[in-house]
Amino acid sequence: MARFEKTPTGEFHSGYGCIIMTAVAAVFGFIVWWSWYSLVTMDKEIGLLTQPTPVVMPAIPPQPGLEQKLADFAKAANAGQTAALKLSVAELNALLLLAPDGGNGTYKDMLRVKSLDAAKSLIITDASLPMNTAKFWEDTKRYLVGEIDFAIEMTALGPDTKVSAVRIPGKTVPEGMLKGMQMYGYLGPYQAHPTIGPVLKAIKQAKVESDGLLLSTQP
């Protein structure tokens, strides 16, 4: 099995890194998981679910003041103070502009948060995710284009995210494949990070509301 190494190429401001990772770590983990899965067990099946070219995601408008909001929240959380941060759909998408290239491209080209389902506590996204083929040495890609729902769960180490559903127009995602994806907690690797981990642990509530994602240091 090939070994994958992910080397970020963009700068990452530690003051608001935890918030950025909360928004994009699910995508990063998803891509890594799919790369491994495609090379080992599901190459032909994934080939039936993907297309040879990506889709162009809509432009992300700037969100003035967002970086300061993130920095203020991270500072208060690290200091053990009561703090809350609410991120709109537009702000969640703007976070993708701050994320580094994880080795498979920039997240702004892969994902858009399109809506929030407060009743089911889901973040609903449009996705165009690059995946390797079994012939990884040829450096070719194929793309999963559809919708992915992400659920947020609270753990003893803070919030975690898991894939809830994957929808591809005109195609059916095998149940076994979906169950395998749902087993993975995509913020798990960051809960032990020396900078991000303490802030994630300080978050006691992550609630999907109709008008935004609420993060709070209070239950």
Short mmCIF file of the C-alpha atoms (twelve columns), coordinates in Angstrom:
data_MODEL
# 
_entry.id   MODEL 
# 
loop_
_atom_site.group_PDB 
_atom_site.id 
_atom_site.type_symbol 
_atom_site.label_atom_id 
_atom_site.label_alt_id 
_atom_site.label_comp_id 
_atom_site.label_asym_id 
_atom_site.label_seq_id 
_atom_site.Cartn_x 
_atom_site.Cartn_y 
_atom_site.Cartn_z 
_atom_site.pdbx_PDB_model_num 
ATOM 1   C CA . MET A 1   0.000   0.000  0.000   1 
ATOM 2   C CA . ALA A 2   1.304   3.403  -0.957  1 
ATOM 3   C CA . ARG A 3   2.202   5.819  1.771   1 
ATOM 4   C CA . PHE A 4   0.662   9.294  1.585   1 
ATOM 5   C CA . GLU A 5   2.398   12.321 3.020   1 
ATOM 6   C CA . LYS A 6   0.476   15.586 3.411   1 
ATOM 7   C CA . THR A 7   2.597   18.737 3.566   1 
ATOM 8   C CA . PRO A 8   0.691   22.031 3.951   1 
ATOM 9   C CA . THR A 9   1.991   24.749 1.632   1 
ATOM 10  C CA . GLY A 10  0.067   27.770 2.953   1 
ATOM 11  C CA . GLU A 11  0.596   29.836 6.071   1 
ATOM 12  C CA . PHE A 12  -1.620  29.005 9.037   1 
ATOM 13  C CA . HIS A 13  -2.338  31.604 11.717  1 
ATOM 14  C CA . SER A 14  -2.251  29.783 15.061  1 
ATOM 15  C CA . GLY A 15  -4.627  32.289 16.649  1 
ATOM 16  C CA . TYR A 16  -7.589  31.032 14.681  1 
ATOM 17  C CA . GLY A 17  -6.258  27.695 13.464  1 
ATOM 18  C CA . CYS A 18  -8.673  25.683 15.580  1 
ATOM 19  C CA . ILE A 19  -11.690 27.292 13.947  1 
ATOM 20  C CA . ILE A 20  -10.343 26.831 10.456  1 
ATOM 21  C CA . MET A 21  -9.632  23.194 11.175  1 
ATOM 22  C CA . THR A 22  -13.121 22.722 12.567  1 
ATOM 23  C CA . ALA A 23  -14.476 23.780 9.197   1 
ATOM 24  C CA . VAL A 24  -12.045 21.937 6.930   1 
ATOM 25  C CA . ALA A 25  -10.558 19.004 8.801   1 
ATOM 26  C CA . ALA A 26  -13.511 16.863 7.777   1 
ATOM 27  C CA . VAL A 27  -12.673 17.488 4.129   1 
ATOM 28  C CA . PHE A 28  -8.984  16.739 4.663   1 
ATOM 29  C CA . GLY A 29  -9.709  13.505 6.491   1 
ATOM 30  C CA . PHE A 30  -12.282 12.534 3.891   1 
ATOM 31  C CA . ILE A 31  -9.777  12.953 1.043   1 
ATOM 32  C CA . VAL A 32  -7.109  10.921 2.854   1 
ATOM 33  C CA . TRP A 33  -9.585  8.159  3.609   1 
ATOM 34  C CA . TRP A 34  -10.853 8.024  0.043   1 
ATOM 35  C CA . SER A 35  -7.322  7.957  -1.386  1 
ATOM 36  C CA . TRP A 36  -6.457  4.935  0.740   1 
ATOM 37  C CA . TYR A 37  -9.782  3.226  0.086   1 
ATOM 38  C CA . SER A 38  -9.550  3.704  -3.676  1 
ATOM 39  C CA . LEU A 39  -6.036  2.248  -3.878  1 
ATOM 40  C CA . VAL A 40  -6.755  -0.767 -1.727  1 
ATOM 41  C CA . THR A 41  -10.298 -2.028 -2.081  1 
ATOM 42  C CA . MET A 42  -12.777 0.013  -4.110  1 
ATOM 43  C CA . ASP A 43  -11.045 1.207  -7.278  1 
ATOM 44  C CA . LYS A 44  -13.654 -0.078 -9.739  1 
ATOM 45  C CA . GLU A 45  -16.630 0.838  -7.556  1 
ATOM 46  C CA . ILE A 46  -15.330 4.362  -6.990  1 
ATOM 47  C CA . GLY A 47  -14.735 4.653  -10.726 1 
ATOM 48  C CA . LEU A 48  -18.482 4.229  -11.226 1 
ATOM 49  C CA . LEU A 49  -19.233 7.037  -8.754  1 
ATOM 50  C CA . THR A 50  -16.760 9.619  -10.022 1 
ATOM 51  C CA . GLN A 51  -16.126 11.719 -13.111 1 
ATOM 52  C CA . PRO A 52  -12.881 12.641 -14.879 1 
ATOM 53  C CA . THR A 53  -13.135 16.408 -14.354 1 
ATOM 54  C CA . PRO A 54  -13.998 18.611 -11.339 1 
ATOM 55  C CA . VAL A 55  -16.775 21.178 -11.205 1 
ATOM 56  C CA . VAL A 56  -16.029 24.854 -10.696 1 
ATOM 57  C CA . MET A 57  -17.280 26.013 -7.311  1 
ATOM 58  C CA . PRO A 58  -18.970 29.430 -6.933  1 
ATOM 59  C CA . ALA A 59  -16.801 32.365 -5.903  1 
ATOM 60  C CA . ILE A 60  -16.525 33.019 -2.159  1 
ATOM 61  C CA . PRO A 61  -17.253 36.632 -1.201  1 
ATOM 62  C CA . PRO A 62  -15.008 38.155 1.507   1 
ATOM 63  C CA . GLN A 63  -16.336 38.410 5.062   1 
ATOM 64  C CA . PRO A 64  -14.921 41.552 6.718   1 
ATOM 65  C CA . GLY A 65  -13.995 41.076 10.353  1 
ATOM 66  C CA . LEU A 66  -14.068 37.284 10.262  1 
ATOM 67  C CA . GLU A 67  -10.403 36.766 11.093  1 
ATOM 68  C CA . GLN A 68  -10.710 39.042 14.136  1 
ATOM 69  C CA . LYS A 69  -13.790 37.129 15.338  1 
ATOM 70  C CA . LEU A 70  -11.851 33.879 15.096  1 
ATOM 71  C CA . ALA A 71  -8.802  35.276 16.866  1 
ATOM 72  C CA . ASP A 72  -10.905 36.732 19.699  1 
ATOM 73  C CA . PHE A 73  -12.719 33.454 20.251  1 
ATOM 74  C CA . ALA A 74  -9.525  31.391 20.260  1 
ATOM 75  C CA . LYS A 75  -7.892  33.817 22.722  1 
ATOM 76  C CA . ALA A 76  -10.848 33.678 25.124  1 
ATOM 77  C CA . ALA A 77  -11.107 29.889 24.882  1 
ATOM 78  C CA . ASN A 78  -7.403  29.460 25.625  1 
ATOM 79  C CA . ALA A 79  -7.763  31.764 28.635  1 
ATOM 80  C CA . GLY A 80  -10.619 29.710 30.073  1 
ATOM 81  C CA . GLN A 81  -13.110 32.519 29.582  1 
ATOM 82  C CA . THR A 82  -16.737 32.244 28.546  1 
ATOM 83  C CA . ALA A 83  -16.926 32.761 24.794  1 
ATOM 84  C CA . ALA A 84  -19.298 32.076 21.931  1 
ATOM 85  C CA . LEU A 85  -18.853 32.285 18.198  1 
ATOM 86  C CA . LYS A 86  -21.553 32.001 15.559  1 
ATOM 87  C CA . LEU A 87  -20.514 31.374 11.975  1 
ATOM 88  C CA . SER A 88  -22.934 31.902 9.104   1 
ATOM 89  C CA . VAL A 89  -22.922 29.830 5.930   1 
ATOM 90  C CA . ALA A 90  -21.031 32.647 4.197   1 
ATOM 91  C CA . GLU A 91  -18.435 32.737 6.996   1 
ATOM 92  C CA . LEU A 92  -18.006 28.957 6.982   1 
ATOM 93  C CA . ASN A 93  -17.233 29.178 3.286   1 
ATOM 94  C CA . ALA A 94  -14.881 32.116 3.840   1 
ATOM 95  C CA . LEU A 95  -12.875 29.907 6.206   1 
ATOM 96  C CA . LEU A 96  -11.966 27.778 3.200   1 
ATOM 97  C CA . LEU A 97  -10.009 30.703 1.776   1 
ATOM 98  C CA . LEU A 98  -7.772  30.624 4.880   1 
ATOM 99  C CA . ALA A 99  -7.099  26.895 4.736   1 
ATOM 100 C CA . PRO A 100 -3.763  25.544 3.473   1 
ATOM 101 C CA . ASP A 101 -3.270  23.265 0.499   1 
ATOM 102 C CA . GLY A 102 -3.280  19.798 2.028   1 
ATOM 103 C CA . GLY A 103 -1.538  18.220 -0.963  1 
ATOM 104 C CA . ASN A 104 -4.604  17.527 -3.088  1 
ATOM 105 C CA . GLY A 105 -5.411  21.139 -3.906  1 
ATOM 106 C CA . THR A 106 -7.011  24.016 -2.050  1 
ATOM 107 C CA . TYR A 107 -10.228 23.482 -0.138  1 
ATOM 108 C CA . LYS A 108 -11.921 26.440 -1.820  1 
ATOM 109 C CA . ASP A 109 -11.931 24.362 -5.006  1 
ATOM 110 C CA . MET A 110 -13.413 21.281 -3.315  1 
ATOM 111 C CA . LEU A 111 -16.242 22.292 -1.018  1 
ATOM 112 C CA . ARG A 112 -19.062 24.770 -0.450  1 
ATOM 113 C CA . VAL A 113 -21.359 24.848 2.559   1 
ATOM 114 C CA . LYS A 114 -24.789 25.305 0.994   1 
ATOM 115 C CA . SER A 115 -27.188 25.087 3.932   1 
ATOM 116 C CA . LEU A 116 -27.657 24.097 7.564   1 
ATOM 117 C CA . ASP A 117 -30.270 21.639 8.823   1 
ATOM 118 C CA . ALA A 118 -30.949 22.595 12.434  1 
ATOM 119 C CA . ALA A 119 -33.536 19.843 12.955  1 
ATOM 120 C CA . LYS A 120 -31.062 17.103 11.983  1 
ATOM 121 C CA . SER A 121 -27.952 19.014 13.129  1 
ATOM 122 C CA . LEU A 122 -26.263 18.719 9.741   1 
ATOM 123 C CA . ILE A 123 -23.962 20.874 7.641   1 
ATOM 124 C CA . ILE A 124 -24.911 20.272 4.009   1 
ATOM 125 C CA . THR A 125 -22.223 20.826 1.399   1 
ATOM 126 C CA . ASP A 126 -21.593 20.673 -2.325  1 
ATOM 127 C CA . ALA A 127 -18.402 18.761 -3.017  1 
ATOM 128 C CA . SER A 128 -15.968 18.180 -5.868  1 
ATOM 129 C CA . LEU A 129 -13.330 15.988 -4.259  1 
ATOM 130 C CA . PRO A 130 -10.209 14.707 -6.052  1 
ATOM 131 C CA . MET A 131 -9.338  11.052 -5.554  1 
ATOM 132 C CA . ASN A 132 -6.461  8.948  -6.795  1 
ATOM 133 C CA . THR A 133 -6.828  5.966  -9.073  1 
ATOM 134 C CA . ALA A 134 -5.178  2.600  -8.480  1 
ATOM 135 C CA . LYS A 135 -2.439  3.698  -10.904 1 
ATOM 136 C CA . PHE A 136 -1.262  6.359  -8.465  1 
ATOM 137 C CA . TRP A 137 2.110   6.632  -10.183 1 
ATOM 138 C CA . GLU A 138 0.399   8.211  -13.200 1 
ATOM 139 C CA . ASP A 139 -0.718  11.165 -11.035 1 
ATOM 140 C CA . THR A 140 -4.229  11.110 -12.469 1 
ATOM 141 C CA . LYS A 141 -7.338  12.163 -10.559 1 
ATOM 142 C CA . ARG A 142 -11.052 11.527 -10.673 1 
ATOM 143 C CA . TYR A 143 -13.684 13.540 -8.862  1 
ATOM 144 C CA . LEU A 144 -16.586 12.761 -6.574  1 
ATOM 145 C CA . VAL A 145 -19.169 15.413 -7.393  1 
ATOM 146 C CA . GLY A 146 -22.302 15.629 -5.291  1 
ATOM 147 C CA . GLU A 147 -23.553 16.521 -1.817  1 
ATOM 148 C CA . ILE A 148 -22.020 15.532 1.522   1 
ATOM 149 C CA . ASP A 149 -23.707 16.033 4.885   1 
ATOM 150 C CA . PHE A 150 -21.522 16.440 7.969   1 
ATOM 151 C CA . ALA A 151 -22.744 15.891 11.532  1 
ATOM 152 C CA . ILE A 152 -21.048 17.422 14.577  1 
ATOM 153 C CA . GLU A 153 -20.691 15.323 17.719  1 
ATOM 154 C CA . MET A 154 -19.365 16.354 21.124  1 
ATOM 155 C CA . THR A 155 -16.691 14.202 22.759  1 
ATOM 156 C CA . ALA A 156 -14.606 14.481 25.920  1 
ATOM 157 C CA . LEU A 157 -11.955 16.224 23.805  1 
ATOM 158 C CA . GLY A 158 -14.325 18.671 22.146  1 
ATOM 159 C CA . PRO A 159 -16.325 18.640 18.902  1 
ATOM 160 C CA . ASP A 160 -15.799 16.026 16.244  1 
ATOM 161 C CA . THR A 161 -17.282 15.722 12.743  1 
ATOM 162 C CA . LYS A 162 -18.522 12.693 10.852  1 
ATOM 163 C CA . VAL A 163 -19.953 12.120 7.402   1 
ATOM 164 C CA . SER A 164 -23.689 11.558 7.677   1 
ATOM 165 C CA . ALA A 165 -24.688 11.104 4.032   1 
ATOM 166 C CA . VAL A 166 -23.264 11.245 0.511   1 
ATOM 167 C CA . ARG A 167 -25.475 11.917 -2.503  1 
ATOM 168 C CA . ILE A 168 -24.313 11.690 -6.115  1 
ATOM 169 C CA . PRO A 169 -26.907 12.564 -8.783  1 
ATOM 170 C CA . GLY A 170 -28.109 9.492  -10.634 1 
ATOM 171 C CA . LYS A 171 -25.934 7.110  -8.611  1 
ATOM 172 C CA . THR A 172 -26.180 5.069  -5.422  1 
ATOM 173 C CA . VAL A 173 -23.363 5.076  -2.874  1 
ATOM 174 C CA . PRO A 174 -22.901 1.499  -1.561  1 
ATOM 175 C CA . GLU A 175 -24.075 1.112  2.025   1 
ATOM 176 C CA . GLY A 176 -20.831 -0.543 3.103   1 
ATOM 177 C CA . MET A 177 -18.802 2.356  1.731   1 
ATOM 178 C CA . LEU A 178 -20.958 4.903  3.534   1 
ATOM 179 C CA . LYS A 179 -20.752 2.997  6.820   1 
ATOM 180 C CA . GLY A 180 -16.982 2.910  6.546   1 
ATOM 181 C CA . MET A 181 -16.876 6.665  6.092   1 
ATOM 182 C CA . GLN A 182 -19.228 7.230  9.032   1 
ATOM 183 C CA . MET A 183 -16.916 5.376  11.424  1 
ATOM 184 C CA . TYR A 184 -14.193 7.999  11.133  1 
ATOM 185 C CA . GLY A 185 -14.090 11.076 13.382  1 
ATOM 186 C CA . TYR A 186 -12.496 13.707 11.195  1 
ATOM 187 C CA . LEU A 187 -11.408 16.080 13.976  1 
ATOM 188 C CA . GLY A 188 -9.790  13.292 15.982  1 
ATOM 189 C CA . PRO A 189 -6.255  13.933 14.660  1 
ATOM 190 C CA . TYR A 190 -6.474  17.578 15.726  1 
ATOM 191 C CA . GLN A 191 -7.735  16.935 19.257  1 
ATOM 192 C CA . ALA A 192 -4.182  16.006 20.275  1 
ATOM 193 C CA . HIS A 193 -2.568  18.948 18.444  1 
ATOM 194 C CA . PRO A 194 -0.602  21.166 20.906  1 
ATOM 195 C CA . THR A 195 -2.216  24.394 19.648  1 
ATOM 196 C CA . ILE A 196 -5.569  23.318 18.243  1 
ATOM 197 C CA . GLY A 197 -6.352  20.616 20.809  1 
ATOM 198 C CA . PRO A 198 -6.733  22.858 23.889  1 
ATOM 199 C CA . VAL A 199 -9.140  25.171 22.075  1 
ATOM 200 C CA . LEU A 200 -11.211 22.278 20.761  1 
ATOM 201 C CA . LYS A 201 -11.377 20.846 24.273  1 
ATOM 202 C CA . ALA A 202 -12.549 24.218 25.604  1 
ATOM 203 C CA . ILE A 203 -15.547 24.103 23.246  1 
ATOM 204 C CA . LYS A 204 -18.438 22.516 25.154  1 
ATOM 205 C CA . GLN A 205 -21.184 23.140 22.629  1 
ATOM 206 C CA . ALA A 206 -21.277 22.995 18.826  1 
ATOM 207 C CA . LYS A 207 -24.812 23.541 17.653  1 
ATOM 208 C CA . VAL A 208 -26.124 23.724 14.119  1 
ATOM 209 C CA . GLU A 209 -28.783 26.425 13.973  1 
ATOM 210 C CA . SER A 210 -30.860 27.584 11.037  1 
ATOM 211 C CA . ASP A 211 -28.747 30.722 10.598  1 
ATOM 212 C CA . GLY A 212 -25.296 29.516 11.599  1 
ATOM 213 C CA . LEU A 213 -22.978 27.178 13.495  1 
ATOM 214 C CA . LEU A 214 -22.731 28.122 17.170  1 
ATOM 215 C CA . LEU A 215 -19.535 27.299 19.062  1 
ATOM 216 C CA . SER A 216 -19.474 27.960 22.804  1 
ATOM 217 C CA . THR A 217 -17.251 27.309 25.786  1 
ATOM 218 C CA . GLN A 218 -20.449 26.768 27.838  1 
ATOM 219 C CA . PRO A 219 -22.599 23.605 27.593  1 
# 
